[in-house]
PDB file of C-alpha atoms and ligand atoms in Angstrom:
ATOM      1  CA  MET A   1      23.251 -43.202 -21.222  1.00  0.00           C
ATOM      2  CA  ARG A   2      25.390 -40.273 -20.124  1.00  0.00           C
ATOM      3  CA  MET A   3      24.364 -37.087 -21.936  1.00  0.00           C
ATOM      4  CA  ARG A   4      26.854 -34.390 -22.762  1.00  0.00           C
ATOM      5  CA  LYS A   5      26.376 -31.147 -20.892  1.00  0.00           C
ATOM      6  CA  LEU A   6      24.006 -28.578 -22.337  1.00  0.00           C
ATOM      7  CA  VAL A   7      26.104 -25.714 -23.713  1.00  0.00           C
ATOM      8  CA  VAL A   8      24.838 -22.227 -22.910  1.00  0.00           C
ATOM      9  CA  LEU A   9      26.629 -19.497 -24.849  1.00  0.00           C
ATOM     10  CA  GLY A  10      26.284 -15.959 -23.524  1.00  0.00           C
ATOM     11  CA  ILE A  11      27.197 -13.203 -25.965  1.00  0.00           C
ATOM     12  CA  SER A  12      27.789  -9.653 -24.795  1.00  0.00           C
ATOM     13  CA  GLY A  13      27.228  -7.397 -27.779  1.00  0.00           C
ATOM     14  CA  SER A  14      28.899  -4.314 -26.296  1.00  0.00           C
ATOM     15  CA  PRO A  15      32.387  -3.060 -27.184  1.00  0.00           C
ATOM     16  CA  ARG A  16      32.980  -2.348 -23.492  1.00  0.00           C
ATOM     17  CA  LYS A  17      32.716  -4.269 -20.226  1.00  0.00           C
ATOM     18  CA  GLY A  18      29.531  -2.647 -19.037  1.00  0.00           C
ATOM     19  CA  ASN A  19      25.840  -3.091 -18.465  1.00  0.00           C
ATOM     20  CA  SER A  20      25.385  -5.769 -21.150  1.00  0.00           C
ATOM     21  CA  GLN A  21      28.080  -7.891 -19.523  1.00  0.00           C
ATOM     22  CA  PHE A  22      26.569  -7.285 -16.076  1.00  0.00           C
ATOM     23  CA  LEU A  23      23.138  -8.544 -17.173  1.00  0.00           C
ATOM     24  CA  LEU A  24      24.694 -11.409 -19.132  1.00  0.00           C
ATOM     25  CA  ASP A  25      26.553 -12.596 -16.016  1.00  0.00           C
ATOM     26  CA  LYS A  26      23.235 -12.632 -14.132  1.00  0.00           C
ATOM     27  CA  ALA A  27      21.567 -14.604 -16.924  1.00  0.00           C
ATOM     28  CA  LEU A  28      24.424 -17.120 -17.120  1.00  0.00           C
ATOM     29  CA  GLU A  29      24.355 -17.627 -13.365  1.00  0.00           C
ATOM     30  CA  ALA A  30      20.622 -18.397 -13.566  1.00  0.00           C
ATOM     31  CA  ALA A  31      21.244 -20.733 -16.519  1.00  0.00           C
ATOM     32  CA  ARG A  32      23.853 -22.652 -14.518  1.00  0.00           C
ATOM     33  CA  ASN A  33      21.536 -22.900 -11.518  1.00  0.00           C
ATOM     34  CA  ALA A  34      18.804 -24.401 -13.708  1.00  0.00           C
ATOM     35  CA  ASP A  35      20.866 -27.609 -13.855  1.00  0.00           C
ATOM     36  CA  PRO A  36      24.212 -27.186 -12.048  1.00  0.00           C
ATOM     37  CA  ASP A  37      25.613 -30.576 -13.086  1.00  0.00           C
ATOM     38  CA  GLY A  38      24.196 -30.591 -16.601  1.00  0.00           C
ATOM     39  CA  VAL A  39      25.031 -27.131 -17.943  1.00  0.00           C
ATOM     40  CA  GLU A  40      28.286 -25.720 -19.288  1.00  0.00           C
ATOM     41  CA  CYS A  41      28.272 -21.940 -19.606  1.00  0.00           C
ATOM     42  CA  VAL A  42      30.523 -20.125 -22.063  1.00  0.00           C
ATOM     43  CA  SER A  43      30.814 -16.356 -21.916  1.00  0.00           C
ATOM     44  CA  TYR A  44      31.857 -14.395 -25.013  1.00  0.00           C
ATOM     45  CA  SER A  45      32.193 -10.666 -25.557  1.00  0.00           C
ATOM     46  CA  ILE A  46      32.654  -8.793 -28.804  1.00  0.00           C
ATOM     47  CA  ARG A  47      34.851  -6.366 -26.848  1.00  0.00           C
ATOM     48  CA  GLY A  48      38.184  -6.025 -28.639  1.00  0.00           C
ATOM     49  CA  LYS A  49      37.071  -8.302 -31.477  1.00  0.00           C
ATOM     50  CA  LYS A  50      36.955  -7.307 -35.130  1.00  0.00           C
ATOM     51  CA  ILE A  51      33.945  -8.582 -37.057  1.00  0.00           C
ATOM     52  CA  GLY A  52      33.673  -6.853 -40.409  1.00  0.00           C
ATOM     53  CA  PRO A  53      30.606  -6.468 -42.628  1.00  0.00           C
ATOM     54  CA  CYS A  54      29.433  -8.975 -45.247  1.00  0.00           C
ATOM     55  CA  MET A  55      30.773  -8.033 -48.706  1.00  0.00           C
ATOM     56  CA  SER A  56      27.942  -9.790 -50.539  1.00  0.00           C
ATOM     57  CA  CYS A  57      30.397 -11.904 -52.563  1.00  0.00           C
ATOM     58  CA  PHE A  58      28.283 -15.063 -52.000  1.00  0.00           C
ATOM     59  CA  ARG A  59      31.457 -17.133 -52.024  1.00  0.00           C
ATOM     60  CA  CYS A  60      30.257 -18.799 -48.782  1.00  0.00           C
ATOM     61  CA  GLY A  61      27.640 -20.489 -50.967  1.00  0.00           C
ATOM     62  CA  GLU A  62      30.407 -22.097 -53.039  1.00  0.00           C
ATOM     63  CA  GLN A  63      32.772 -23.141 -50.272  1.00  0.00           C
ATOM     64  CA  GLU A  64      30.662 -24.982 -47.731  1.00  0.00           C
ATOM     65  CA  GLY A  65      29.760 -21.866 -45.799  1.00  0.00           C
ATOM     66  CA  GLU A  66      33.304 -20.594 -45.267  1.00  0.00           C
ATOM     67  CA  CYS A  67      33.416 -16.814 -45.233  1.00  0.00           C
ATOM     68  CA  VAL A  68      36.285 -15.330 -47.239  1.00  0.00           C
ATOM     69  CA  ILE A  69      36.831 -12.603 -44.643  1.00  0.00           C
ATOM     70  CA  LYS A  70      39.069 -13.977 -41.913  1.00  0.00           C
ATOM     71  CA  ASP A  71      38.513 -12.063 -38.685  1.00  0.00           C
ATOM     72  CA  GLY A  72      36.686 -12.547 -35.375  1.00  0.00           C
ATOM     73  CA  PHE A  73      33.654 -14.003 -37.135  1.00  0.00           C
ATOM     74  CA  GLN A  74      34.916 -17.590 -37.284  1.00  0.00           C
ATOM     75  CA  GLU A  75      35.557 -17.860 -33.539  1.00  0.00           C
ATOM     76  CA  LEU A  76      32.079 -16.662 -32.608  1.00  0.00           C
ATOM     77  CA  ARG A  77      30.419 -18.726 -35.360  1.00  0.00           C
ATOM     78  CA  ASP A  78      32.062 -21.905 -34.041  1.00  0.00           C
ATOM     79  CA  LEU A  79      30.920 -21.157 -30.492  1.00  0.00           C
ATOM     80  CA  TRP A  80      27.425 -20.358 -31.787  1.00  0.00           C
ATOM     81  CA  LEU A  81      27.155 -23.612 -33.748  1.00  0.00           C
ATOM     82  CA  LYS A  82      28.197 -25.718 -30.762  1.00  0.00           C
ATOM     83  CA  ALA A  83      25.736 -24.135 -28.323  1.00  0.00           C
ATOM     84  CA  ASP A  84      22.305 -25.417 -27.337  1.00  0.00           C
ATOM     85  CA  VAL A  85      21.288 -22.078 -25.827  1.00  0.00           C
ATOM     86  CA  ILE A  86      22.276 -18.612 -27.024  1.00  0.00           C
ATOM     87  CA  LEU A  87      21.841 -15.700 -24.629  1.00  0.00           C
ATOM     88  CA  TYR A  88      22.333 -12.345 -26.320  1.00  0.00           C
ATOM     89  CA  SER A  89      22.901  -9.332 -24.060  1.00  0.00           C
ATOM     90  CA  ILE A  90      23.055  -6.237 -26.187  1.00  0.00           C
ATOM     91  CA  PRO A  91      23.078  -2.438 -25.804  1.00  0.00           C
ATOM     92  CA  VAL A  92      20.684  -0.417 -27.927  1.00  0.00           C
ATOM     93  CA  TYR A  93      22.532   1.589 -30.592  1.00  0.00           C
ATOM     94  CA  HIS A  94      20.501   4.033 -32.662  1.00  0.00           C
ATOM     95  CA  MET A  95      17.349   2.135 -31.673  1.00  0.00           C
ATOM     96  CA  GLY A  96      18.818  -1.125 -32.962  1.00  0.00           C
ATOM     97  CA  ILE A  97      21.616  -3.668 -32.823  1.00  0.00           C
ATOM     98  CA  PRO A  98      25.226  -2.379 -32.575  1.00  0.00           C
ATOM     99  CA  GLY A  99      27.119  -2.655 -35.858  1.00  0.00           C
ATOM    100  CA  GLN A 100      29.546  -5.367 -34.765  1.00  0.00           C
ATOM    101  CA  MET A 101      26.684  -7.684 -33.810  1.00  0.00           C
ATOM    102  CA  LYS A 102      24.742  -6.901 -36.984  1.00  0.00           C
ATOM    103  CA  CYS A 103      27.837  -7.802 -39.022  1.00  0.00           C
ATOM    104  CA  PHE A 104      28.035 -11.134 -37.211  1.00  0.00           C
ATOM    105  CA  ILE A 105      24.345 -11.908 -37.700  1.00  0.00           C
ATOM    106  CA  ASP A 106      24.444 -11.018 -41.425  1.00  0.00           C
ATOM    107  CA  ARG A 107      27.444 -13.224 -42.075  1.00  0.00           C
ATOM    108  CA  LEU A 108      26.154 -16.077 -39.935  1.00  0.00           C
ATOM    109  CA  GLY A 109      22.812 -16.153 -41.706  1.00  0.00           C
ATOM    110  CA  ASN A 110      24.191 -16.208 -45.239  1.00  0.00           C
ATOM    111  CA  SER A 111      27.092 -18.561 -44.603  1.00  0.00           C
ATOM    112  CA  LEU A 112      24.923 -21.231 -42.957  1.00  0.00           C
ATOM    113  CA  PHE A 113      23.061 -21.774 -46.248  1.00  0.00           C
ATOM    114  CA  GLY A 114      26.356 -22.801 -47.821  1.00  0.00           C
ATOM    115  CA  ARG A 115      27.451 -24.805 -44.818  1.00  0.00           C
ATOM    116  CA  TYR A 116      24.387 -27.034 -44.832  1.00  0.00           C
ATOM    117  CA  GLN A 117      23.501 -27.185 -48.525  1.00  0.00           C
ATOM    118  CA  GLY A 118      25.059 -30.646 -48.808  1.00  0.00           C
ATOM    119  CA  ILE A 119      22.389 -32.237 -46.602  1.00  0.00           C
ATOM    120  CA  PHE A 120      19.542 -31.147 -48.921  1.00  0.00           C
ATOM    121  CA  GLU A 121      18.693 -31.816 -52.558  1.00  0.00           C
ATOM    122  CA  PRO A 122      20.571 -29.477 -54.953  1.00  0.00           C
ATOM    123  CA  GLY A 123      18.866 -26.088 -55.279  1.00  0.00           C
ATOM    124  CA  GLU A 124      16.540 -26.498 -52.294  1.00  0.00           C
ATOM    125  CA  GLY A 125      18.113 -23.531 -50.487  1.00  0.00           C
ATOM    126  CA  LYS A 126      16.956 -24.637 -47.052  1.00  0.00           C
ATOM    127  CA  LEU A 127      18.280 -24.085 -43.583  1.00  0.00           C
ATOM    128  CA  PRO A 128      18.117 -26.942 -41.082  1.00  0.00           C
ATOM    129  CA  LYS A 129      15.979 -26.765 -37.957  1.00  0.00           C
ATOM    130  CA  LEU A 130      18.815 -25.925 -35.573  1.00  0.00           C
ATOM    131  CA  LEU A 131      16.403 -25.677 -32.626  1.00  0.00           C
ATOM    132  CA  LYS A 132      18.720 -23.736 -30.361  1.00  0.00           C
ATOM    133  CA  VAL A 133      16.876 -21.797 -27.704  1.00  0.00           C
ATOM    134  CA  VAL A 134      17.611 -18.071 -27.893  1.00  0.00           C
ATOM    135  CA  GLY A 135      17.051 -15.620 -25.035  1.00  0.00           C
ATOM    136  CA  ASN A 136      17.490 -11.888 -25.589  1.00  0.00           C
ATOM    137  CA  ILE A 137      18.409  -9.135 -23.145  1.00  0.00           C
ATOM    138  CA  VAL A 138      18.577  -5.534 -24.293  1.00  0.00           C
ATOM    139  CA  GLN A 139      19.232  -2.328 -22.388  1.00  0.00           C
ATOM    140  CA  GLY A 140      19.713   1.308 -23.336  1.00  0.00           C
ATOM    141  CA  VAL A 141      20.417   4.601 -21.630  1.00  0.00           C
ATOM    142  CA  HIS A 142      16.903   5.958 -22.174  1.00  0.00           C
ATOM    143  CA  LEU A 143      13.369   4.700 -21.675  1.00  0.00           C
ATOM    144  CA  CYS A 144      11.404   3.505 -24.730  1.00  0.00           C
ATOM    145  CA  ALA A 145      14.457   4.266 -26.855  1.00  0.00           C
ATOM    146  CA  GLY A 146      14.725   1.191 -29.052  1.00  0.00           C
ATOM    147  CA  GLN A 147      14.673  -1.715 -26.597  1.00  0.00           C
ATOM    148  CA  GLU A 148      11.644  -3.395 -28.182  1.00  0.00           C
ATOM    149  CA  HIS A 149      12.867  -2.782 -31.732  1.00  0.00           C
ATOM    150  CA  THR A 150      16.181  -4.382 -30.853  1.00  0.00           C
ATOM    151  CA  LEU A 151      14.489  -7.331 -29.142  1.00  0.00           C
ATOM    152  CA  THR A 152      12.287  -7.802 -32.206  1.00  0.00           C
ATOM    153  CA  ASN A 153      15.364  -7.769 -34.471  1.00  0.00           C
ATOM    154  CA  LEU A 154      16.932 -10.485 -32.341  1.00  0.00           C
ATOM    155  CA  ILE A 155      13.729 -12.549 -32.304  1.00  0.00           C
ATOM    156  CA  ASN A 156      13.559 -12.303 -36.111  1.00  0.00           C
ATOM    157  CA  HIS A 157      17.196 -13.400 -36.297  1.00  0.00           C
ATOM    158  CA  SER A 158      16.367 -16.428 -34.079  1.00  0.00           C
ATOM    159  CA  LEU A 159      13.463 -17.386 -36.313  1.00  0.00           C
ATOM    160  CA  ILE A 160      15.467 -17.064 -39.525  1.00  0.00           C
ATOM    161  CA  MET A 161      18.139 -19.253 -37.961  1.00  0.00           C
ATOM    162  CA  GLN A 162      15.452 -21.902 -37.338  1.00  0.00           C
ATOM    163  CA  CYS A 163      15.892 -21.478 -33.603  1.00  0.00           C
ATOM    164  CA  ILE A 164      13.414 -20.942 -30.783  1.00  0.00           C
ATOM    165  CA  PRO A 165      13.181 -17.490 -29.199  1.00  0.00           C
ATOM    166  CA  VAL A 166      12.139 -17.585 -25.573  1.00  0.00           C
ATOM    167  CA  THR A 167      11.205 -14.967 -23.032  1.00  0.00           C
ATOM    168  CA  GLY A 168      11.288 -14.913 -19.236  1.00  0.00           C
ATOM    169  CA  ASP A 169       8.292 -14.590 -16.934  1.00  0.00           C
ATOM    170  CA  MET A 170       5.498 -12.055 -16.871  1.00  0.00           C
ATOM    171  CA  TRP A 171       5.379  -9.336 -15.973  1.00  0.00           C
ATOM    172  CA  HIS A 172       9.081  -8.530 -16.136  1.00  0.00           C
ATOM    173  CA  SER A 173       9.707 -10.006 -19.559  1.00  0.00           C
ATOM    174  CA  TYR A 174       7.185  -9.503 -22.327  1.00  0.00           C
ATOM    175  CA  ILE A 175       9.375 -10.363 -25.329  1.00  0.00           C
ATOM    176  CA  GLY A 176      12.786 -10.396 -23.677  1.00  0.00           C
ATOM    177  CA  GLY A 177      14.796  -8.964 -20.797  1.00  0.00           C
ATOM    178  CA  GLY A 178      16.579  -5.720 -20.052  1.00  0.00           C
ATOM    179  CA  GLY A 179      15.520  -2.178 -19.458  1.00  0.00           C
ATOM    180  CA  TRP A 180      17.156   1.218 -19.149  1.00  0.00           C
ATOM    181  CA  THR A 181      19.985   2.795 -17.180  1.00  0.00           C
ATOM    182  CA  SER A 182      17.985   5.834 -16.039  1.00  0.00           C
ATOM    183  CA  ASN A 183      19.931   8.207 -18.284  1.00  0.00           C
ATOM    184  CA  ASP A 184      23.334   7.136 -16.952  1.00  0.00           C
ATOM    185  CA  ILE A 185      26.023   6.281 -19.539  1.00  0.00           C
ATOM    186  CA  ASP A 186      28.356   4.746 -16.957  1.00  0.00           C
ATOM    187  CA  PRO A 187      29.366   1.150 -17.775  1.00  0.00           C
ATOM    188  CA  LYS A 188      28.501   0.262 -14.174  1.00  0.00           C
ATOM    189  CA  ALA A 189      25.186   2.133 -14.160  1.00  0.00           C
ATOM    190  CA  LEU A 190      22.951  -0.898 -13.547  1.00  0.00           C
ATOM    191  CA  GLU A 191      25.349  -2.472 -11.068  1.00  0.00           C
ATOM    192  CA  ASN A 192      25.565   0.748  -9.038  1.00  0.00           C
ATOM    193  CA  GLN A 193      21.819   1.307  -9.195  1.00  0.00           C
ATOM    194  CA  LEU A 194      21.108  -2.243  -8.090  1.00  0.00           C
ATOM    195  CA  ALA A 195      23.396  -1.754  -5.101  1.00  0.00           C
ATOM    196  CA  LYS A 196      21.173   1.206  -4.129  1.00  0.00           C
ATOM    197  CA  ASN A 197      18.014  -0.882  -4.584  1.00  0.00           C
ATOM    198  CA  ASN A 198      16.933   1.088  -7.629  1.00  0.00           C
ATOM    199  CA  TYR A 199      13.639  -0.411  -8.761  1.00  0.00           C
ATOM    200  CA  ASP A 200      14.183  -0.269 -12.548  1.00  0.00           C
ATOM    201  CA  ALA A 201      17.645  -1.815 -12.271  1.00  0.00           C
ATOM    202  CA  SER A 202      16.239  -4.639 -10.142  1.00  0.00           C
ATOM    203  CA  ILE A 203      13.622  -5.345 -12.837  1.00  0.00           C
ATOM    204  CA  ALA A 204      16.324  -5.433 -15.531  1.00  0.00           C
ATOM    205  CA  VAL A 205      18.304  -7.943 -13.463  1.00  0.00           C
ATOM    206  CA  LYS A 206      15.254 -10.053 -12.647  1.00  0.00           C
ATOM    207  CA  SER A 207      14.266 -10.215 -16.317  1.00  0.00           C
ATOM    208  CA  ALA A 208      17.813 -11.219 -17.328  1.00  0.00           C
ATOM    209  CA  GLN A 209      17.801 -13.994 -14.715  1.00  0.00           C
ATOM    210  CA  ASP A 210      14.415 -15.227 -15.935  1.00  0.00           C
ATOM    211  CA  ILE A 211      15.694 -15.357 -19.520  1.00  0.00           C
ATOM    212  CA  GLY A 212      18.722 -17.438 -18.524  1.00  0.00           C
ATOM    213  CA  LYS A 213      16.649 -19.861 -16.451  1.00  0.00           C
ATOM    214  CA  ARG A 214      13.762 -20.337 -18.888  1.00  0.00           C
ATOM    215  CA  ALA A 215      15.981 -20.622 -21.957  1.00  0.00           C
ATOM    216  CA  THR A 216      17.987 -23.382 -20.285  1.00  0.00           C
ATOM    217  CA  GLU A 217      14.902 -25.229 -19.084  1.00  0.00           C
ATOM    218  CA  LEU A 218      13.374 -25.107 -22.550  1.00  0.00           C
ATOM    219  CA  ALA A 219      16.586 -26.373 -24.143  1.00  0.00           C
ATOM    220  CA  LEU A 220      16.548 -29.341 -21.738  1.00  0.00           C
ATOM    221  CA  LEU A 221      12.966 -30.073 -22.825  1.00  0.00           C
ATOM    222  CA  VAL A 222      13.832 -29.749 -26.521  1.00  0.00           C
ATOM    223  CA  ARG A 223      16.774 -32.094 -26.092  1.00  0.00           C
ATOM    224  CA  ALA A 224      14.630 -34.660 -24.267  1.00  0.00           C
ATOM    225  CA  GLY A 225      12.049 -34.406 -27.064  1.00  0.00           C
ATOM    226  CA  GLY A 226      14.795 -34.857 -29.639  1.00  0.00           C
ATOM    227  CA  TYR A 227      15.940 -38.045 -27.925  1.00  0.00           C
ATOM    228  CA  SER A 228      12.460 -39.498 -27.714  1.00  0.00           C
ATOM    229  CA  ARG A 229      11.672 -38.720 -31.392  1.00  0.00           C
ATOM    230  CA  LYS A 230      15.130 -39.489 -32.731  1.00  0.00           C
ATOM    231  CA  ARG A 231      14.097 -42.354 -34.989  1.00  0.00           C
ATOM    232  CA  GLU A 232      11.290 -40.373 -36.650  1.00  0.00           C
ATOM    233  CA  LEU A 233      13.232 -37.108 -36.933  1.00  0.00           C
ATOM    234  CA  SER A 234      16.247 -38.795 -38.486  1.00  0.00           C
ATOM    235  CA  GLN A 235      14.111 -39.573 -41.563  1.00  0.00           C
ATOM    236  CA  ASP A 236      14.197 -35.870 -42.486  1.00  0.00           C
ATOM    237  CA  PRO A 237      17.630 -34.287 -43.191  1.00  0.00           C
ATOM    238  CA  ILE A 238      16.341 -30.963 -41.918  1.00  0.00           C
ATOM    239  CA  TYR A 239      16.903 -32.242 -38.351  1.00  0.00           C
ATOM    240  CA  LYS A 240      20.397 -33.647 -38.954  1.00  0.00           C
ATOM    241  CA  PRO A 241      22.487 -30.858 -37.331  1.00  0.00           C
ATOM    242  CA  PHE A 242      20.129 -30.818 -34.327  1.00  0.00           C
ATOM    243  CA  LEU A 243      20.335 -34.574 -33.860  1.00  0.00           C
ATOM    244  CA  ASP A 244      24.124 -34.497 -34.333  1.00  0.00           C
ATOM    245  CA  ARG A 245      24.338 -31.847 -31.631  1.00  0.00           C
ATOM    246  CA  ILE A 246      22.250 -33.638 -29.010  1.00  0.00           C
ATOM    247  CA  ARG A 247      23.989 -36.972 -29.538  1.00  0.00           C
TER     248      ARG A 247
HETATM  249  C1  FMN B 301      26.500   4.777 -30.805  1.00  0.00           C
HETATM  250  C2  FMN B 301      25.545   4.647 -29.655  1.00  0.00           C
HETATM  251  C3  FMN B 301      24.188   4.685 -29.915  1.00  0.00           C
HETATM  252  C4  FMN B 301      23.281   4.562 -28.860  1.00  0.00           C
HETATM  253  N1  FMN B 301      21.939   4.589 -29.134  1.00  0.00           N
HETATM  254  C5  FMN B 301      21.051   4.422 -28.119  1.00  0.00           C
HETATM  255  C6  FMN B 301      19.662   4.398 -28.385  1.00  0.00           C
HETATM  256  O1  FMN B 301      19.201   4.523 -29.523  1.00  0.00           O
HETATM  257  N2  FMN B 301      18.826   4.208 -27.337  1.00  0.00           N
HETATM  258  C7  FMN B 301      19.270   4.067 -26.051  1.00  0.00           C
HETATM  259  O2  FMN B 301      18.478   3.915 -25.130  1.00  0.00           O
HETATM  260  N3  FMN B 301      20.608   4.100 -25.772  1.00  0.00           N
HETATM  261  C8  FMN B 301      21.497   4.263 -26.773  1.00  0.00           C
HETATM  262  N4  FMN B 301      22.828   4.245 -26.510  1.00  0.00           N
HETATM  263  C9  FMN B 301      23.280   4.080 -25.114  1.00  0.00           C
HETATM  264  C10 FMN B 301      23.651   2.645 -24.726  1.00  0.00           C
HETATM  265  O3  FMN B 301      22.706   1.699 -25.174  1.00  0.00           O
HETATM  266  C11 FMN B 301      23.727   2.550 -23.197  1.00  0.00           C
HETATM  267  O4  FMN B 301      24.712   3.432 -22.712  1.00  0.00           O
HETATM  268  C12 FMN B 301      23.991   1.145 -22.714  1.00  0.00           C
HETATM  269  O5  FMN B 301      23.822   1.119 -21.309  1.00  0.00           O
HETATM  270  C13 FMN B 301      25.387   0.689 -23.084  1.00  0.00           C
HETATM  271  O6  FMN B 301      25.547  -0.664 -22.710  1.00  0.00           O
HETATM  272  P1  FMN B 301      26.975  -1.219 -22.265  1.00  0.00           P
HETATM  273  O7  FMN B 301      27.276  -0.620 -20.900  1.00  0.00           O
HETATM  274  O8  FMN B 301      26.806  -2.682 -22.221  1.00  0.00           O
HETATM  275  O9  FMN B 301      27.961  -0.790 -23.284  1.00  0.00           O
HETATM  276  C14 FMN B 301      23.744   4.389 -27.521  1.00  0.00           C
HETATM  277  C15 FMN B 301      25.131   4.347 -27.286  1.00  0.00           C
HETATM  278  C16 FMN B 301      26.015   4.481 -28.333  1.00  0.00           C
HETATM  279  C17 FMN B 301      27.506   4.416 -28.047  1.00  0.00           C
END
């Protein structure tokens, strides 16, 4: 049987074309190389997009997960739902996730309860096991200035979304990829530093590449496992969106 290509969605969480995009491109290249004929890479940036905050109206719970705010959210949500792998590449803002990305994550989380409530018994309030593999890359201008907090936020988001957070290889990637720009706010800081063989920039790039490669490999394994256990898993509605996706 011919399988559809694995979809790897890279999301740059910066409002500019800068270091996040640079590391994301490295991660996507590594993802593609993990299975050149079997992987389709999609690159998305929040640059120029408007994604407003959740208004806490809970109307998404009443209308099959549709958010009443019509803005850039829907486009990114649709890409996110289709993907097998999500690679987030995000700048640290105030030791955490930039506002635009936090708005997306808040709205995604709440609206998916409404979207999938029809597959469960009324009132169960569950989320399906989406089993997407999520790799996270985070960089900031300073050292020890929120990178691990931001990675932890993204890992928590992956877990809440019933996905599988993955890291790269030791010792470059403990809980994710990225690093710092050695106190340089230039959007091309890491690219310029890498060109001069800067050690820290090379580690940031290596960790981003590892994340892209390992996330894709794990997603291939998860998909193969899904195929081999399809009959058993299909008995439980919690796996329905996953099985629909790997069909
Ligand atoms: C509003 C704002 C808050 C920031 N907060 C932090 C921070 O807490 N820690 C840090 O290391 N860098 C911080 N930075 C710097 C960016 O993370 C850094 O310049 C990064 O390289 C930008 O990535 P980009 O080139 O992809 O936009 C902040 C930048 C902005 C604009």
